[in-house]
CSV table of C-alpha atoms (C1' of nucleotides) in Angstrom, one decimal:
chain,number,residue,atom,x,y,z
A,1,UNK,CA,138.6,76.8,-54.6
A,2,UNK,CA,142.2,75.7,-55.4
A,3,UNK,CA,144.6,74.3,-52.9
A,4,UNK,CA,147.4,76.8,-52.1
A,5,UNK,CA,150.7,76.4,-54.0
A,6,UNK,CA,153.5,74.5,-52.4
A,7,UNK,CA,156.1,77.1,-53.2
A,8,UNK,CA,156.5,80.7,-54.3
A,9,UNK,CA,157.9,79.3,-57.5
A,10,UNK,CA,154.5,78.3,-58.9
A,11,UNK,CA,152.9,81.6,-58.0
A,12,UNK,CA,155.0,83.5,-60.5
A,13,UNK,CA,155.8,83.0,-64.2
A,14,UNK,CA,155.7,79.2,-64.1
A,15,UNK,CA,152.0,79.0,-63.2
A,16,UNK,CA,151.4,78.3,-66.9
A,17,UNK,CA,153.7,75.3,-66.8
A,18,UNK,CA,151.7,73.8,-64.0
A,19,UNK,CA,148.4,74.7,-65.7
A,20,UNK,CA,149.5,73.3,-69.0
A,21,UNK,CA,150.7,70.0,-67.6
A,22,UNK,CA,147.5,69.7,-65.6
A,23,UNK,CA,145.5,70.0,-68.8
A,24,UNK,CA,147.7,67.5,-70.7
A,25,UNK,CA,147.5,64.8,-68.0
A,26,UNK,CA,145.5,61.7,-69.0
A,27,UNK,CA,142.2,61.0,-67.2
A,28,UNK,CA,142.6,59.9,-63.6
A,29,UNK,CA,140.8,56.7,-64.4
A,30,UNK,CA,143.3,55.8,-67.1
A,31,UNK,CA,146.2,56.5,-64.8
A,32,UNK,CA,144.6,54.4,-62.2
A,33,UNK,CA,144.2,51.5,-64.6
A,34,UNK,CA,147.8,51.8,-65.8
A,35,UNK,CA,149.0,51.6,-62.2
A,36,UNK,CA,146.8,48.6,-61.6
A,37,UNK,CA,148.2,46.9,-64.7
A,38,UNK,CA,151.8,47.5,-63.6
A,39,UNK,CA,151.0,46.4,-60.1
A,40,UNK,CA,150.2,43.0,-61.6
A,41,UNK,CA,153.6,42.9,-63.3
A,42,UNK,CA,155.2,44.0,-60.0
A,43,UNK,CA,155.4,40.6,-58.4
A,44,UNK,CA,158.1,38.1,-58.9
A,45,UNK,CA,155.8,35.1,-59.0
A,46,UNK,CA,153.6,36.7,-61.7
A,47,UNK,CA,156.6,37.8,-63.7
A,48,UNK,CA,157.9,34.2,-63.6
A,49,UNK,CA,154.5,32.9,-64.7
A,50,UNK,CA,154.4,35.3,-67.6
A,51,UNK,CA,157.9,34.5,-68.7
A,52,UNK,CA,157.2,30.8,-68.5
A,53,UNK,CA,154.1,31.3,-70.7
A,54,UNK,CA,156.3,33.2,-73.2
A,55,UNK,CA,157.7,29.8,-74.0
A,56,UNK,CA,154.7,27.5,-74.1
A,57,UNK,CA,151.1,27.2,-73.0
A,58,UNK,CA,150.9,25.1,-69.8
A,59,UNK,CA,148.5,23.7,-67.2
A,60,UNK,CA,148.5,24.9,-63.7
A,61,UNK,CA,150.5,22.0,-62.3
A,62,UNK,CA,153.1,22.4,-65.0
A,63,UNK,CA,153.6,26.0,-64.1
A,64,UNK,CA,153.8,25.1,-60.5
A,65,UNK,CA,156.5,22.6,-61.3
A,66,UNK,CA,158.5,25.1,-63.4
A,67,UNK,CA,158.4,27.6,-60.6
A,68,UNK,CA,158.7,25.0,-57.9
A,69,UNK,CA,155.7,26.4,-56.1
A,70,UNK,CA,152.4,25.3,-54.7
A,71,UNK,CA,149.4,24.7,-56.9
A,72,UNK,CA,147.4,27.0,-54.8
A,73,UNK,CA,149.8,29.9,-55.0
A,74,UNK,CA,149.9,29.6,-58.8
A,75,UNK,CA,146.1,29.3,-59.0
A,76,UNK,CA,145.7,32.5,-57.0
A,77,UNK,CA,148.1,34.4,-59.2
A,78,UNK,CA,146.5,33.1,-62.4
A,79,UNK,CA,143.2,34.5,-61.2
A,80,UNK,CA,144.8,37.9,-60.9
A,81,UNK,CA,146.3,37.6,-64.4
A,82,UNK,CA,142.9,36.4,-65.7
A,83,UNK,CA,141.1,39.3,-64.2
A,84,UNK,CA,143.5,41.7,-65.9
A,85,UNK,CA,143.0,39.8,-69.2
A,86,UNK,CA,146.6,39.0,-69.4
A,87,UNK,CA,146.1,35.3,-69.8
A,88,UNK,CA,143.5,33.2,-71.5
A,89,UNK,CA,142.8,29.5,-71.0
A,90,UNK,CA,141.3,26.4,-72.7
A,91,UNK,CA,140.0,23.2,-71.1
A,92,UNK,CA,141.0,19.8,-72.1
A,93,UNK,CA,139.4,17.2,-69.9
A,94,UNK,CA,140.5,17.7,-66.3
A,95,UNK,CA,143.3,20.0,-67.4
A,96,UNK,CA,143.2,23.7,-68.0
A,97,UNK,CA,145.9,25.2,-70.3
A,98,UNK,CA,146.9,28.8,-69.8
A,99,UNK,CA,148.6,31.0,-72.3
A,100,UNK,CA,149.2,34.7,-72.8
A,101,UNK,CA,146.4,36.8,-74.1
A,102,UNK,CA,148.1,39.8,-75.5
A,103,UNK,CA,151.1,40.7,-77.7
A,104,UNK,CA,151.6,44.0,-75.8
A,105,UNK,CA,152.9,42.0,-72.9
A,106,UNK,CA,155.9,40.8,-74.7
A,107,UNK,CA,156.7,44.3,-75.9
A,108,UNK,CA,156.4,45.8,-72.4
A,109,UNK,CA,158.6,43.1,-71.0
A,110,UNK,CA,161.2,43.5,-73.7
A,111,UNK,CA,161.4,47.2,-73.0
A,112,UNK,CA,161.7,46.5,-69.3
A,113,UNK,CA,164.6,44.1,-69.9
A,114,UNK,CA,166.3,46.7,-72.1
A,115,UNK,CA,166.0,49.4,-69.4
A,116,UNK,CA,167.5,47.1,-66.8
A,117,UNK,CA,170.4,46.0,-69.1
A,118,UNK,CA,171.7,49.6,-69.3
B,1,UNK,CA,167.0,16.4,-54.9
B,2,UNK,CA,164.0,17.6,-56.9
B,3,UNK,CA,160.7,18.6,-55.4
B,4,UNK,CA,157.9,16.2,-56.2
B,5,UNK,CA,155.7,17.0,-59.1
B,6,UNK,CA,152.4,18.7,-58.4
B,7,UNK,CA,150.4,16.4,-60.6
B,8,UNK,CA,150.6,13.1,-62.5
B,9,UNK,CA,150.5,15.1,-65.7
B,10,UNK,CA,154.1,16.2,-65.3
B,11,UNK,CA,155.3,12.8,-64.5
B,12,UNK,CA,154.5,11.5,-68.0
B,13,UNK,CA,155.2,12.7,-71.5
B,14,UNK,CA,155.1,16.4,-70.7
B,15,UNK,CA,158.1,16.2,-68.4
B,16,UNK,CA,160.1,17.6,-71.3
B,17,UNK,CA,157.9,20.7,-71.6
B,18,UNK,CA,158.5,21.5,-68.0
B,19,UNK,CA,162.2,20.8,-68.4
B,20,UNK,CA,162.5,22.9,-71.6
B,21,UNK,CA,160.7,25.9,-70.1
B,22,UNK,CA,162.8,25.7,-67.0
B,23,UNK,CA,165.9,26.0,-69.2
B,24,UNK,CA,164.6,28.9,-71.2
B,25,UNK,CA,163.6,31.0,-68.2
B,26,UNK,CA,165.7,34.1,-67.7
B,27,UNK,CA,167.9,34.3,-64.7
B,28,UNK,CA,166.2,34.7,-61.3
B,29,UNK,CA,168.0,38.0,-60.8
B,30,UNK,CA,166.7,39.5,-64.0
B,31,UNK,CA,163.2,38.4,-63.2
B,32,UNK,CA,163.5,39.9,-59.8
B,33,UNK,CA,164.7,43.2,-61.3
B,34,UNK,CA,161.9,43.3,-63.8
B,35,UNK,CA,159.4,42.8,-61.0
B,36,UNK,CA,161.1,45.6,-59.0
B,37,UNK,CA,160.8,47.9,-62.0
B,38,UNK,CA,157.2,47.2,-62.5
B,39,UNK,CA,156.5,47.6,-58.8
B,40,UNK,CA,157.7,51.2,-59.2
B,41,UNK,CA,155.2,51.7,-62.0
B,42,UNK,CA,152.5,50.1,-59.9
B,43,UNK,CA,151.5,53.1,-57.9
B,44,UNK,CA,149.1,55.8,-58.9
B,45,UNK,CA,151.2,58.6,-57.5
B,46,UNK,CA,154.4,57.5,-59.4
B,47,UNK,CA,152.4,56.9,-62.6
B,48,UNK,CA,151.1,60.5,-62.3
B,49,UNK,CA,154.5,61.9,-61.7
B,50,UNK,CA,155.9,60.1,-64.7
B,51,UNK,CA,153.0,61.2,-66.9
B,52,UNK,CA,153.5,64.7,-65.7
B,53,UNK,CA,157.2,64.6,-66.6
B,54,UNK,CA,156.3,63.3,-70.1
B,55,UNK,CA,155.1,66.9,-70.7
B,56,UNK,CA,157.8,68.9,-69.2
B,57,UNK,CA,160.7,68.9,-66.7
B,58,UNK,CA,159.5,70.3,-63.3
B,59,UNK,CA,160.7,71.1,-59.8
B,60,UNK,CA,159.4,69.2,-56.8
B,61,UNK,CA,156.9,71.8,-55.8
B,62,UNK,CA,155.5,72.1,-59.4
B,63,UNK,CA,154.9,68.4,-59.4
B,64,UNK,CA,153.2,68.7,-56.0
B,65,UNK,CA,151.0,71.4,-57.4
B,66,UNK,CA,150.1,69.4,-60.6
B,67,UNK,CA,149.1,66.4,-58.5
B,68,UNK,CA,147.7,68.4,-55.7
B,69,UNK,CA,149.8,66.6,-53.2
B,70,UNK,CA,152.2,67.2,-50.4
B,71,UNK,CA,155.8,68.2,-51.1
B,72,UNK,CA,157.0,65.5,-48.8
B,73,UNK,CA,154.9,62.7,-50.5
B,74,UNK,CA,156.3,63.7,-53.9
B,75,UNK,CA,159.9,63.9,-52.6
B,76,UNK,CA,159.6,60.4,-51.2
B,77,UNK,CA,158.4,59.0,-54.5
B,78,UNK,CA,161.0,60.9,-56.5
B,79,UNK,CA,163.6,59.2,-54.4
B,80,UNK,CA,162.2,55.8,-55.5
B,81,UNK,CA,162.2,56.9,-59.1
B,82,UNK,CA,165.7,58.2,-58.8
B,83,UNK,CA,166.9,54.9,-57.2
B,84,UNK,CA,165.5,53.1,-60.2
B,85,UNK,CA,167.2,55.5,-62.6
B,86,UNK,CA,163.9,56.5,-64.1
B,87,UNK,CA,164.3,60.2,-63.5
B,88,UNK,CA,167.3,62.5,-63.6
B,89,UNK,CA,167.7,66.0,-62.1
B,90,UNK,CA,169.6,69.2,-62.4
B,91,UNK,CA,170.0,71.9,-59.9
B,92,UNK,CA,169.3,75.6,-60.6
B,93,UNK,CA,169.9,77.6,-57.4
B,94,UNK,CA,167.5,76.4,-54.7
B,95,UNK,CA,165.4,74.6,-57.2
B,96,UNK,CA,165.9,71.0,-58.5
B,97,UNK,CA,164.4,70.2,-61.8
B,98,UNK,CA,163.4,66.6,-62.5
B,99,UNK,CA,162.9,64.9,-65.9
B,100,UNK,CA,162.6,61.4,-67.3
B,101,UNK,CA,165.9,59.5,-67.7
B,102,UNK,CA,164.9,57.0,-70.3
B,103,UNK,CA,163.1,56.6,-73.5
B,104,UNK,CA,162.0,53.1,-72.8
B,105,UNK,CA,159.6,54.4,-70.2
B,106,UNK,CA,157.5,56.1,-72.8
B,107,UNK,CA,157.3,52.9,-74.9
B,108,UNK,CA,156.4,50.8,-71.9
B,109,UNK,CA,153.6,53.3,-71.0
B,110,UNK,CA,152.3,53.5,-74.5
B,111,UNK,CA,152.0,49.7,-74.7
B,112,UNK,CA,150.2,49.7,-71.3
B,113,UNK,CA,147.8,52.3,-72.6
B,114,UNK,CA,147.1,50.2,-75.6
B,115,UNK,CA,146.5,47.1,-73.6
B,116,UNK,CA,144.0,48.9,-71.5
B,117,UNK,CA,142.2,50.5,-74.4
B,118,UNK,CA,141.2,47.1,-75.8
C,1,DT,C1',128.4,6.2,-58.9
C,2,DA,C1',132.4,6.3,-56.2
C,3,DT,C1',137.2,7.5,-56.5
C,4,DA,C1',141.1,10.0,-58.1
C,5,DC,C1',142.8,13.9,-60.3
C,6,DA,C1',143.1,19.1,-61.6
C,7,DT,C1',141.9,23.4,-60.3
C,8,DA,C1',139.7,27.2,-57.6
C,9,DT,C1',138.7,29.6,-53.4
C,10,DG,C1',138.0,31.5,-48.5
C,11,DA,C1',140.2,32.8,-44.2
C,12,DA,C1',144.2,34.1,-41.7
C,13,DC,C1',148.7,35.6,-41.0
C,14,DA,C1',153.1,37.9,-42.2
C,15,DG,C1',155.5,41.1,-44.7
C,16,DA,C1',155.7,45.2,-47.5
C,17,DT,C1',154.6,50.1,-48.6
C,18,DA,C1',152.5,55.0,-49.1
C,19,DT,C1',151.4,59.0,-46.6
C,20,DT,C1',151.8,62.1,-42.8
C,21,DC,C1',154.2,64.8,-39.4
C,22,DA,C1',158.2,66.8,-37.7
C,23,DT,C1',162.5,68.2,-38.8
C,24,DA,C1',167.0,68.3,-41.1
C,25,DT,C1',169.9,69.7,-45.0
C,26,DG,C1',171.2,72.8,-48.5
C,27,DT,C1',170.9,77.2,-51.1
C,28,DT,C1',170.2,82.2,-52.0
C,29,DC,C1',170.1,86.9,-50.8
C,30,DA,C1',169.7,91.0,-47.9
D,1,DT,C1',175.6,85.7,-41.0
D,2,DG,C1',170.7,85.1,-40.5
D,3,DA,C1',166.2,84.6,-42.6
D,4,DA,C1',163.5,82.5,-46.1
D,5,DC,C1',162.9,79.1,-49.4
D,6,DA,C1',163.3,74.3,-51.7
D,7,DT,C1',164.1,69.8,-50.9
D,8,DA,C1',165.1,65.5,-48.3
D,9,DT,C1',164.5,62.2,-44.7
D,10,DG,C1',163.3,59.3,-40.4
D,11,DA,C1',159.7,57.3,-37.7
D,12,DA,C1',155.1,55.9,-37.2
D,13,DT,C1',150.7,54.4,-38.8
D,14,DA,C1',147.3,52.4,-41.7
D,15,DT,C1',146.5,49.8,-45.6
D,16,DC,C1',147.4,46.4,-48.9
D,17,DT,C1',149.0,41.9,-50.7
D,18,DG,C1',151.1,37.1,-51.3
D,19,DT,C1',151.4,32.6,-49.4
D,20,DT,C1',149.6,28.8,-46.7
D,21,DC,C1',146.2,25.6,-45.2
D,22,DA,C1',142.0,23.5,-45.6
D,23,DT,C1',138.5,22.5,-48.4
D,24,DA,C1',135.2,23.1,-52.3
D,25,DT,C1',134.2,22.6,-57.3
D,26,DG,C1',134.5,20.2,-61.5
D,27,DT,C1',135.9,16.4,-64.7
D,28,DA,C1',137.1,11.6,-66.1
D,29,DT,C1',137.3,6.8,-65.5
D,30,DA,C1',137.0,2.2,-63.4
DNA sequence: TATACATATGAACAGATATTCATATGTTCA
DNA sequence: TGAACATATGAATATCTGTTCATATGTATA
């Protein structure tokens, strides 16, 4: 059984609008994943890490230096970025170099910058 | 005075990398604003609202119906979207119709979908 | 193999945030 | 003007999340 409508409005002619939009909505799972992805972008530290990596691949301690933050804090955030497949890494001796994994990221950020500029 | 370096690494030849990236980083304020914008996208309810509005302008109660949520919850989130200038609205009698304010939003979401699809 | 270096991780605390409930504001129409 | 409808909002609560601190893991070198 359906939940009752929130207003009279949707009980009349516009029922089809609601119905149509419901049908056109992407899968719940995809919507959830999108929100999860943006959640990762929704933190100043991670945004700064990503913007730093736009310029050059770097090791954890270099990133920490650029952002003037703790190695631990950076490492925790890199883990999040790694889980989301937003960064990749390569090992060179003791050092691990991180870089961006995906070209979509740049596009997304550019659009975000443009939205803010307006 | 500068904070000490996190590792030996950055005390040697790569100091310039750190220095160069530091210079190229966007302003702190812009980075903060970007994070704030993505924070807004980082919630399932708001993502669902936005995706619903991709299809058609709707009033608050219609959105509530589409998402099967409380009018109050939707109204709170619309306020957030309004503050970020992501939605605009028009009044028609008692009813207020919301729609998306910006074409960048669609681009950002499309790129996000593409990233997830991979 | 012992030591130093680079990175990762677990637990804990503090701060942020989404929903609910109750109610206020604003609009239409009889 | 009063009743009904549509939307907005304040306070409270429960949940989530980022940093710190301590420490563990992994690698190179003397």
